[in-house]
Each structure stands twice: as structure tokens, then as C-alpha cells.
PDB file of C-alpha atoms in Angstrom:
ATOM      1  CA  UNK A  87       0.044   0.040  -0.077  1.00  0.00           C
ATOM      2  CA  UNK A  88       0.997   3.606  -0.492  1.00  0.00           C
ATOM      3  CA  UNK A  89       1.888   5.744   2.542  1.00  0.00           C
ATOM      4  CA  UNK A  90       1.206   9.410   2.494  1.00  0.00           C
ATOM      5  CA  UNK A  91       3.296  11.641   4.923  1.00  0.00           C
ATOM      6  CA  UNK A  92       2.303  15.147   5.810  1.00  0.00           C
ATOM      7  CA  UNK A  93       5.572  17.036   6.003  1.00  0.00           C
ATOM      8  CA  UNK A  94       4.901  20.607   4.921  1.00  0.00           C
ATOM      9  CA  UNK A  95       4.049  22.617   8.005  1.00  0.00           C
ATOM     10  CA  UNK A  96       6.115  25.459   9.478  1.00  0.00           C
ATOM     11  CA  UNK A  97       6.590  23.839  12.960  1.00  0.00           C
ATOM     12  CA  UNK A  98       6.437  27.244  14.633  1.00  0.00           C
ATOM     13  CA  UNK A  99       6.043  25.609  18.141  1.00  0.00           C
ATOM     14  CA  UNK A 100       9.578  24.180  17.829  1.00  0.00           C
ATOM     15  CA  UNK A 101      11.204  27.034  15.968  1.00  0.00           C
ATOM     16  CA  UNK A 102      14.424  26.504  17.803  1.00  0.00           C
ATOM     17  CA  UNK A 103      14.848  23.427  15.407  1.00  0.00           C
ATOM     18  CA  UNK A 104      12.919  24.496  12.330  1.00  0.00           C
ATOM     19  CA  UNK A 105      14.678  27.708  11.381  1.00  0.00           C
ATOM     20  CA  UNK A 106      16.919  25.748   9.010  1.00  0.00           C
ATOM     21  CA  UNK A 107      14.899  22.627   8.246  1.00  0.00           C
ATOM     22  CA  UNK A 108      11.318  21.258   8.141  1.00  0.00           C
ATOM     23  CA  UNK A 109      10.031  19.737  11.296  1.00  0.00           C
ATOM     24  CA  UNK A 110       9.973  16.123   9.977  1.00  0.00           C
ATOM     25  CA  UNK A 111      13.711  16.474   9.363  1.00  0.00           C
ATOM     26  CA  UNK A 112      14.493  17.037  13.090  1.00  0.00           C
ATOM     27  CA  UNK A 113      16.728  14.241  14.182  1.00  0.00           C
ATOM     28  CA  UNK A 114      16.110  11.754  16.945  1.00  0.00           C
ATOM     29  CA  UNK A 115      19.266   9.698  17.518  1.00  0.00           C
ATOM     30  CA  UNK A 116      20.812  11.260  14.456  1.00  0.00           C
ATOM     31  CA  UNK A 117      17.975  10.031  12.192  1.00  0.00           C
ATOM     32  CA  UNK A 118      15.235  12.348  10.909  1.00  0.00           C
ATOM     33  CA  UNK A 119      11.933  11.633  12.507  1.00  0.00           C
ATOM     34  CA  UNK A 120      10.481  11.208   9.055  1.00  0.00           C
ATOM     35  CA  UNK A 121      12.796   8.241   8.532  1.00  0.00           C
ATOM     36  CA  UNK A 122      11.786   6.688  11.897  1.00  0.00           C
ATOM     37  CA  UNK A 123       8.133   6.803  10.668  1.00  0.00           C
ATOM     38  CA  UNK A 124       8.977   5.338   7.239  1.00  0.00           C
ATOM     39  CA  UNK A 125      10.921   2.481   8.956  1.00  0.00           C
ATOM     40  CA  UNK A 126       7.729   1.649  10.902  1.00  0.00           C
ATOM     41  CA  UNK A 127       5.656   1.332   7.695  1.00  0.00           C
ATOM     42  CA  UNK A 128       8.488  -0.502   5.943  1.00  0.00           C
ATOM     43  CA  UNK A 129       8.651  -3.058   8.794  1.00  0.00           C
ATOM     44  CA  UNK A 130       5.004  -4.070   7.899  1.00  0.00           C
ATOM     45  CA  UNK A 131       5.871  -4.217   4.079  1.00  0.00           C
ATOM     46  CA  UNK A 132       4.706  -0.851   2.942  1.00  0.00           C
ATOM     47  CA  UNK A 133       7.578   0.848   1.031  1.00  0.00           C
ATOM     48  CA  UNK A 134       5.984   3.343  -1.337  1.00  0.00           C
ATOM     49  CA  UNK A 135       5.792   6.766   0.150  1.00  0.00           C
ATOM     50  CA  UNK A 136       4.354  10.124  -1.067  1.00  0.00           C
ATOM     51  CA  UNK A 137       5.650  12.952   1.040  1.00  0.00           C
ATOM     52  CA  UNK A 138       3.601  16.129   1.088  1.00  0.00           C
ATOM     53  CA  UNK A 139       6.295  18.715   1.472  1.00  0.00           C
ATOM     54  CA  UNK A 140       6.004  22.557   1.769  1.00  0.00           C
ATOM     55  CA  UNK A 141       8.237  24.490   4.143  1.00  0.00           C
ATOM     56  CA  UNK A 142      11.842  23.979   3.029  1.00  0.00           C
ATOM     57  CA  UNK A 143      10.852  21.108   0.814  1.00  0.00           C
ATOM     58  CA  UNK A 144      14.264  21.223  -0.908  1.00  0.00           C
ATOM     59  CA  UNK A 145      15.772  19.960   2.334  1.00  0.00           C
ATOM     60  CA  UNK A 146      13.679  16.829   2.103  1.00  0.00           C
ATOM     61  CA  UNK A 147      14.412  16.427  -1.550  1.00  0.00           C
ATOM     62  CA  UNK A 148      18.148  16.727  -1.019  1.00  0.00           C
ATOM     63  CA  UNK A 149      18.153  14.269   1.832  1.00  0.00           C
ATOM     64  CA  UNK A 150      16.622  11.527  -0.311  1.00  0.00           C
ATOM     65  CA  UNK A 151      18.699  12.417  -3.307  1.00  0.00           C
ATOM     66  CA  UNK A 152      21.819  11.905  -1.159  1.00  0.00           C
ATOM     67  CA  UNK A 153      20.427   9.101   0.984  1.00  0.00           C
ATOM     68  CA  UNK A 154      22.960   6.531  -0.264  1.00  0.00           C
ATOM     69  CA  UNK A 155      25.880   8.959   0.411  1.00  0.00           C
ATOM     70  CA  UNK A 156      24.683   9.350   3.950  1.00  0.00           C
ATOM     71  CA  UNK A 157      24.851   5.551   4.435  1.00  0.00           C
ATOM     72  CA  UNK A 158      28.452   5.019   3.216  1.00  0.00           C
ATOM     73  CA  UNK A 159      31.868   6.596   3.576  1.00  0.00           C
ATOM     74  CA  UNK A 160      32.638   8.967   0.746  1.00  0.00           C
ATOM     75  CA  UNK A 161      35.751  10.468  -0.938  1.00  0.00           C
ATOM     76  CA  UNK A 162      35.495  13.809  -2.640  1.00  0.00           C
ATOM     77  CA  UNK A 163      38.296  14.067  -5.244  1.00  0.00           C
ATOM     78  CA  UNK A 164      38.244  17.860  -5.810  1.00  0.00           C
ATOM     79  CA  UNK A 165      41.070  17.881  -8.352  1.00  0.00           C
ATOM     80  CA  UNK A 166      39.345  15.390 -10.674  1.00  0.00           C
ATOM     81  CA  UNK A 167      35.790  16.330  -9.794  1.00  0.00           C
ATOM     82  CA  UNK A 168      34.895  12.855  -8.672  1.00  0.00           C
ATOM     83  CA  UNK A 169      32.837  11.451  -5.842  1.00  0.00           C
ATOM     84  CA  UNK A 170      33.864   7.938  -4.721  1.00  0.00           C
ATOM     85  CA  UNK A 171      31.542   5.894  -2.493  1.00  0.00           C
ATOM     86  CA  UNK A 172      32.879   3.165  -0.248  1.00  0.00           C
ATOM     87  CA  UNK A 173      30.787   0.200   0.896  1.00  0.00           C
ATOM     88  CA  UNK A 174      28.693  -0.485  -2.195  1.00  0.00           C
ATOM     89  CA  UNK A 175      27.244  -3.593  -0.331  1.00  0.00           C
ATOM     90  CA  UNK A 176      25.369  -1.521   2.291  1.00  0.00           C
ATOM     91  CA  UNK A 177      21.774  -2.505   2.671  1.00  0.00           C
ATOM     92  CA  UNK A 178      19.459   0.171   1.295  1.00  0.00           C
ATOM     93  CA  UNK A 179      15.762   0.207   2.268  1.00  0.00           C
ATOM     94  CA  UNK A 180      13.419  -0.817  -0.546  1.00  0.00           C
ATOM     95  CA  UNK A 181      11.701   2.546  -0.648  1.00  0.00           C
ATOM     96  CA  UNK A 182      10.141   4.437  -3.496  1.00  0.00           C
ATOM     97  CA  UNK A 183       9.742   8.079  -2.385  1.00  0.00           C
ATOM     98  CA  UNK A 184       7.863  10.813  -4.195  1.00  0.00           C
ATOM     99  CA  UNK A 185       8.281  14.224  -2.693  1.00  0.00           C
ATOM    100  CA  UNK A 186       5.552  16.719  -3.761  1.00  0.00           C
ATOM    101  CA  UNK A 187       5.779  20.431  -2.966  1.00  0.00           C
ATOM    102  CA  UNK A 188       2.284  21.070  -1.803  1.00  0.00           C
ATOM    103  CA  UNK A 189       2.709  24.641  -0.999  1.00  0.00           C
ATOM    104  CA  UNK A 190       4.094  26.775   1.891  1.00  0.00           C
ATOM    105  CA  UNK A 191       0.736  27.674   3.637  1.00  0.00           C
ATOM    106  CA  UNK A 192      -1.515  24.901   2.419  1.00  0.00           C
ATOM    107  CA  UNK A 193      -3.539  23.138   5.187  1.00  0.00           C
ATOM    108  CA  UNK A 194      -3.505  19.414   5.760  1.00  0.00           C
ATOM    109  CA  UNK A 195      -6.637  18.716   3.638  1.00  0.00           C
ATOM    110  CA  UNK A 196      -5.287  20.887   0.872  1.00  0.00           C
ATOM    111  CA  UNK A 197      -2.033  18.912   0.842  1.00  0.00           C
ATOM    112  CA  UNK A 198      -3.868  15.689   0.429  1.00  0.00           C
ATOM    113  CA  UNK A 199      -5.987  17.210  -2.282  1.00  0.00           C
ATOM    114  CA  UNK A 200      -2.822  18.164  -4.178  1.00  0.00           C
ATOM    115  CA  UNK A 201      -1.261  14.599  -4.261  1.00  0.00           C
ATOM    116  CA  UNK A 202      -4.486  12.947  -5.358  1.00  0.00           C
ATOM    117  CA  UNK A 203      -3.077  12.234  -8.805  1.00  0.00           C
ATOM    118  CA  UNK A 204      -0.198  10.322  -7.228  1.00  0.00           C
ATOM    119  CA  UNK A 205      -2.621   7.904  -5.514  1.00  0.00           C
ATOM    120  CA  UNK A 206      -3.900   4.622  -6.925  1.00  0.00           C
ATOM    121  CA  UNK A 207      -7.605   3.911  -6.594  1.00  0.00           C
ATOM    122  CA  UNK A 208      -7.258   1.894  -3.432  1.00  0.00           C
ATOM    123  CA  UNK A 209      -6.901   2.613   0.315  1.00  0.00           C
ATOM    124  CA  UNK A 210      -3.633   4.277   1.465  1.00  0.00           C
ATOM    125  CA  UNK A 211      -2.064   4.882   4.775  1.00  0.00           C
ATOM    126  CA  UNK A 212      -1.563   8.524   5.976  1.00  0.00           C
ATOM    127  CA  UNK A 213       0.110  10.163   8.881  1.00  0.00           C
ATOM    128  CA  UNK A 214       1.812  13.294  10.085  1.00  0.00           C
ATOM    129  CA  UNK A 215       5.553  13.589   9.856  1.00  0.00           C
ATOM    130  CA  UNK A 216       6.093  14.571  13.472  1.00  0.00           C
ATOM    131  CA  UNK A 217       4.685  11.769  15.707  1.00  0.00           C
ATOM    132  CA  UNK A 218       6.170   8.342  16.711  1.00  0.00           C
ATOM    133  CA  UNK A 219       4.205   5.277  17.803  1.00  0.00           C
ATOM    134  CA  UNK A 220       4.452   1.493  17.726  1.00  0.00           C
ATOM    135  CA  UNK A 221       1.106   1.117  15.943  1.00  0.00           C
ATOM    136  CA  UNK A 222       0.437  -2.372  14.511  1.00  0.00           C
ATOM    137  CA  UNK A 223      -0.196  -1.519  10.856  1.00  0.00           C
ATOM    138  CA  UNK A 224      -1.677  -5.043  10.112  1.00  0.00           C
ATOM    139  CA  UNK A 225      -4.157  -4.546  12.889  1.00  0.00           C
ATOM    140  CA  UNK A 226      -5.047  -0.965  11.673  1.00  0.00           C
ATOM    141  CA  UNK A 227      -5.508  -2.172   8.161  1.00  0.00           C
ATOM    142  CA  UNK A 228      -7.673  -5.085   9.309  1.00  0.00           C
ATOM    143  CA  UNK A 229      -9.844  -2.797  11.377  1.00  0.00           C
ATOM    144  CA  UNK A 230     -10.316  -0.613   8.384  1.00  0.00           C
ATOM    145  CA  UNK A 231     -11.180  -3.508   6.049  1.00  0.00           C
ATOM    146  CA  UNK A 232     -13.810  -4.839   8.458  1.00  0.00           C
ATOM    147  CA  UNK A 233     -15.354  -1.467   9.104  1.00  0.00           C
ATOM    148  CA  UNK A 234     -16.754  -0.798   5.599  1.00  0.00           C
ATOM    149  CA  UNK A 235     -15.855   2.920   6.203  1.00  0.00           C
ATOM    150  CA  UNK A 236     -14.119   5.319   3.868  1.00  0.00           C
ATOM    151  CA  UNK A 237     -11.459   6.146   6.582  1.00  0.00           C
ATOM    152  CA  UNK A 238     -10.104   4.713   9.823  1.00  0.00           C
ATOM    153  CA  UNK A 239      -8.267   6.877  12.372  1.00  0.00           C
ATOM    154  CA  UNK A 240      -6.067   5.647  15.118  1.00  0.00           C
ATOM    155  CA  UNK A 241      -7.420   6.700  18.495  1.00  0.00           C
ATOM    156  CA  UNK A 242      -4.966   7.202  21.300  1.00  0.00           C
ATOM    157  CA  UNK A 243      -5.016   8.457  24.834  1.00  0.00           C
ATOM    158  CA  UNK A 244      -2.695  11.360  25.235  1.00  0.00           C
ATOM    159  CA  UNK A 245       0.079  10.943  27.795  1.00  0.00           C
ATOM    160  CA  UNK A 246      -0.627  12.537  31.151  1.00  0.00           C
ATOM    161  CA  UNK A 247       1.644  15.454  31.803  1.00  0.00           C
ATOM    162  CA  UNK A 248       0.352  16.569  35.111  1.00  0.00           C
ATOM    163  CA  UNK A 249      -0.342  14.797  38.343  1.00  0.00           C
ATOM    164  CA  UNK A 250      -2.743  15.830  41.121  1.00  0.00           C
ATOM    165  CA  UNK A 251      -2.596  16.394  44.790  1.00  0.00           C
ATOM    166  CA  UNK A 252      -4.482  14.369  47.375  1.00  0.00           C
ATOM    167  CA  UNK A 253      -5.699  16.789  50.033  1.00  0.00           C
ATOM    168  CA  UNK A 254      -7.248  16.217  53.405  1.00  0.00           C
ATOM    169  CA  UNK A 255      -7.819  18.635  56.265  1.00  0.00           C
ATOM    170  CA  UNK A 256      -6.156  21.494  54.508  1.00  0.00           C
ATOM    171  CA  UNK A 257      -2.920  19.566  53.884  1.00  0.00           C
ATOM    172  CA  UNK A 258      -1.426  17.727  50.938  1.00  0.00           C
ATOM    173  CA  UNK A 259      -1.289  14.045  51.816  1.00  0.00           C
ATOM    174  CA  UNK A 260       0.088  12.704  48.522  1.00  0.00           C
ATOM    175  CA  UNK A 261       0.804  13.247  44.949  1.00  0.00           C
ATOM    176  CA  UNK A 262      -0.916  11.032  42.366  1.00  0.00           C
ATOM    177  CA  UNK A 263       0.260  10.717  38.750  1.00  0.00           C
ATOM    178  CA  UNK A 264      -2.659  11.677  36.515  1.00  0.00           C
ATOM    179  CA  UNK A 265      -4.033   8.507  34.927  1.00  0.00           C
ATOM    180  CA  UNK A 266      -5.327   8.606  31.321  1.00  0.00           C
ATOM    181  CA  UNK A 267      -9.164   8.840  31.373  1.00  0.00           C
ATOM    182  CA  UNK A 268     -10.560   5.805  29.463  1.00  0.00           C
ATOM    183  CA  UNK A 269     -12.932   8.208  27.739  1.00  0.00           C
ATOM    184  CA  UNK A 270     -10.235  10.545  26.520  1.00  0.00           C
ATOM    185  CA  UNK A 271      -9.514   9.319  23.058  1.00  0.00           C
ATOM    186  CA  UNK A 272      -7.917  11.729  20.483  1.00  0.00           C
ATOM    187  CA  UNK A 273      -6.652  11.656  16.970  1.00  0.00           C
ATOM    188  CA  UNK A 274      -3.394   9.780  16.990  1.00  0.00           C
ATOM    189  CA  UNK A 275      -2.630  10.604  13.322  1.00  0.00           C
ATOM    190  CA  UNK A 276      -2.238   7.164  11.750  1.00  0.00           C
ATOM    191  CA  UNK A 277      -5.024   6.735   9.171  1.00  0.00           C
ATOM    192  CA  UNK A 278      -6.175   4.393   6.430  1.00  0.00           C
ATOM    193  CA  UNK A 279      -8.134   6.336   3.871  1.00  0.00           C
ATOM    194  CA  UNK A 280      -9.943   5.523   0.611  1.00  0.00           C
ATOM    195  CA  UNK A 281      -9.142   8.208  -2.067  1.00  0.00           C
ATOM    196  CA  UNK A 282     -12.763   8.937  -2.606  1.00  0.00           C
ATOM    197  CA  UNK A 283     -12.828  10.477   0.994  1.00  0.00           C
ATOM    198  CA  UNK A 284     -10.551  13.207  -0.499  1.00  0.00           C
ATOM    199  CA  UNK A 285     -13.363  14.465  -2.722  1.00  0.00           C
ATOM    200  CA  UNK A 286     -14.633  16.264   0.399  1.00  0.00           C
ATOM    201  CA  UNK A 287     -11.721  18.646   0.423  1.00  0.00           C
ATOM    202  CA  UNK A 288     -12.608  21.724  -1.597  1.00  0.00           C
ATOM    203  CA  UNK A 289      -9.478  23.902  -1.452  1.00  0.00           C
ATOM    204  CA  UNK A 290      -6.029  24.504  -0.044  1.00  0.00           C
ATOM    205  CA  UNK A 291      -7.340  26.224   3.052  1.00  0.00           C
ATOM    206  CA  UNK A 292      -9.203  23.162   4.372  1.00  0.00           C
ATOM    207  CA  UNK A 293      -7.777  21.137   7.231  1.00  0.00           C
ATOM    208  CA  UNK A 294      -8.343  17.431   6.890  1.00  0.00           C
ATOM    209  CA  UNK A 295      -9.275  17.268  10.569  1.00  0.00           C
ATOM    210  CA  UNK A 296     -12.244  19.652  10.231  1.00  0.00           C
ATOM    211  CA  UNK A 297     -14.983  19.369   7.650  1.00  0.00           C
ATOM    212  CA  UNK A 298     -13.710  16.250   5.800  1.00  0.00           C
ATOM    213  CA  UNK A 299     -13.330  14.183   8.882  1.00  0.00           C
ATOM    214  CA  UNK A 300     -16.406  15.686  10.577  1.00  0.00           C
ATOM    215  CA  UNK A 301     -18.573  14.820   7.612  1.00  0.00           C
ATOM    216  CA  UNK A 302     -17.220  11.283   7.467  1.00  0.00           C
ATOM    217  CA  UNK A 303     -18.041  10.971  11.179  1.00  0.00           C
ATOM    218  CA  UNK A 304     -21.559  12.360  10.725  1.00  0.00           C
ATOM    219  CA  UNK A 305     -22.315   9.925   7.957  1.00  0.00           C
ATOM    220  CA  UNK A 306     -20.878   6.946   9.974  1.00  0.00           C
ATOM    221  CA  UNK A 307     -17.980   6.470   7.492  1.00  0.00           C
ATOM    222  CA  UNK A 308     -15.158   7.138   9.921  1.00  0.00           C
ATOM    223  CA  UNK A 309     -13.940   4.064  12.016  1.00  0.00           C
ATOM    224  CA  UNK A 310     -11.706   4.176  15.115  1.00  0.00           C
ATOM    225  CA  UNK A 311      -8.792   1.901  15.706  1.00  0.00           C
ATOM    226  CA  UNK A 312      -7.915   1.918  19.341  1.00  0.00           C
ATOM    227  CA  UNK A 313      -4.218   1.926  19.973  1.00  0.00           C
ATOM    228  CA  UNK A 314      -3.161   1.480  23.634  1.00  0.00           C
ATOM    229  CA  UNK A 315       0.610   1.284  23.008  1.00  0.00           C
ATOM    230  CA  UNK A 316       3.214   3.969  22.711  1.00  0.00           C
ATOM    231  CA  UNK A 317       2.372   7.282  21.064  1.00  0.00           C
ATOM    232  CA  UNK A 318       4.262  10.584  21.295  1.00  0.00           C
ATOM    233  CA  UNK A 319       3.963  13.651  19.097  1.00  0.00           C
ATOM    234  CA  UNK A 320       6.897  16.044  18.753  1.00  0.00           C
ATOM    235  CA  UNK A 321       5.289  19.388  19.158  1.00  0.00           C
ATOM    236  CA  UNK A 322       7.812  21.159  21.301  1.00  0.00           C
ATOM    237  CA  UNK A 323      11.451  21.187  22.187  1.00  0.00           C
ATOM    238  CA  UNK A 324      10.509  19.387  25.434  1.00  0.00           C
ATOM    239  CA  UNK A 325       8.905  16.546  23.340  1.00  0.00           C
ATOM    240  CA  UNK A 326      12.019  16.362  21.211  1.00  0.00           C
ATOM    241  CA  UNK A 327      14.305  16.025  24.200  1.00  0.00           C
ATOM    242  CA  UNK A 328      12.011  13.344  25.717  1.00  0.00           C
ATOM    243  CA  UNK A 329      12.242  11.241  22.514  1.00  0.00           C
ATOM    244  CA  UNK A 330      16.009  11.721  22.405  1.00  0.00           C
ATOM    245  CA  UNK A 331      16.364  10.535  25.949  1.00  0.00           C
ATOM    246  CA  UNK A 332      14.337   7.395  25.130  1.00  0.00           C
ATOM    247  CA  UNK A 333      16.641   6.653  22.229  1.00  0.00           C
ATOM    248  CA  UNK A 334      19.790   7.227  24.110  1.00  0.00           C
ATOM    249  CA  UNK A 335      18.718   4.945  26.919  1.00  0.00           C
ATOM    250  CA  UNK A 336      17.733   2.244  24.537  1.00  0.00           C
ATOM    251  CA  UNK A 337      14.137   2.604  25.384  1.00  0.00           C
ATOM    252  CA  UNK A 338      12.556   3.662  22.129  1.00  0.00           C
ATOM    253  CA  UNK A 339       9.212   1.769  21.820  1.00  0.00           C
ATOM    254  CA  UNK A 340       8.906   2.820  18.099  1.00  0.00           C
ATOM    255  CA  UNK A 341      12.325   1.479  17.207  1.00  0.00           C
ATOM    256  CA  UNK A 342      12.231  -1.360  14.630  1.00  0.00           C
ATOM    257  CA  UNK A 343      15.028  -3.854  15.418  1.00  0.00           C
TER     258      UNK A 343
END
């Protein structure tokens, strides 16, 4: 199946990192978060990617153009204008990557609308280029196939960031880590979508998460896939540092061995 990756936003909430590169190219463990996401899909046998680029799209194109060079030692012979790569036997991922410039200020729905011509007439995976998870893609796809819906969204419970006090008689008697409320399910960003669902997107200014998803839900054509495993967006520098710490400690649940 094809995999569509939304990678065109400005990433203003993590501007410390995005001044020189798009958000999906921020590195975790020396690897762009976009590549971490692609490795997850590739692990389940999905190796054809359409990247919806926008802000600093050339950085993404240059990365994949030079991907092989990043993987091997390289000699630059300036005098003879030659580039010599060492380690031709290095294992390369079996990926086919199409990078599409979908505009600088285009909203998520508009980006999907712009890449419609690159899609086959069959369901495709879609996610954002700034979130990591250990979603079981086989189970997600199976849920979609059984639902008879036009789209399936991964529902997750956001990680609790704040605890609460236990108070009695005017004194704090304990501190309780805030548990996730079983009813608090949000959009986890990993979708299966039939291309016909994109017909609901009217222009570049339309977020996928508003009218298109809302209309699918109102018509009973949007199914949930409940994911209770690891899920972590990278919205802020704090999130980035948290993911880095997991990687450095060898405790990265999204890592494909």
C-alpha cells in the first residue's frame, strides 16, 4: 500500500529546530523523525511513500537524493571532480519516495488534495511527519477492512503530563500521577483512507481534521482503531528532548530492530 506523509508545516512551536529545516527532518538519535516513521511502515511491508512537502521542501528532496551517500563513507576528489563511495554492499531500504511540493501555507486537507493524482484507486495509509508510535499496521488495516468505512483513524490516549494532589484537612497528603481517562481518546494521526474521501476537500485552506473528517463521522463512515501502546507527538522542544532521552537509553518503543 502507499503511505502518505504530511511534512509541509512550518513547525512554529519548535522554531528552535525548524529555522533551517522542516520539522519532519529534526533528528532523533541522528535520524530524521520522518525516517523513523517510514521504517515503521516498511517493517509491515509498505515501502511506497508520497511526502507532502512545503516549508523548506528542498531539504527533504536533497536528503533522499543523497540518501545513499549518507549511508556510506565517501571520498570527494576535488582535483578530478569525482565522488567515490565506499561500501557498495550497504543494505538500502526498498523504498520508492515521491516528494511533492504542496505549498508553503496549504492546510493538511489541501495537501492531500494536491497529491490525489499520485494515488492509486485503493486505500492508502496516511500520517503526520512529526509523531512516533508503535502502531500495529496490520491490525490498523484489518480494522479498516472490516469497518466498511471510507477512513479509519487511530485513536490514542494522550500521555498524562500533570499529576494531582491528594488533599485532606487542609494539607497535601500525597501526589498522584494523573491517569489517562478511558474516555479521553484523540486523533493519533495514523489513518487508512480511501481516495474517494478526499473528494470532500474543496481547497488549499481546508484542514483534513475539520469538515472532511467531521462529515465522514456524521455519515458513519469514519472508524476508530484503538491503540493502547506507545504514542508521542513532537510538538515542542520538550517533546524532542524526551524522545532523544528514550533513544539514548535504548528505550525507544517505536524502534524497529
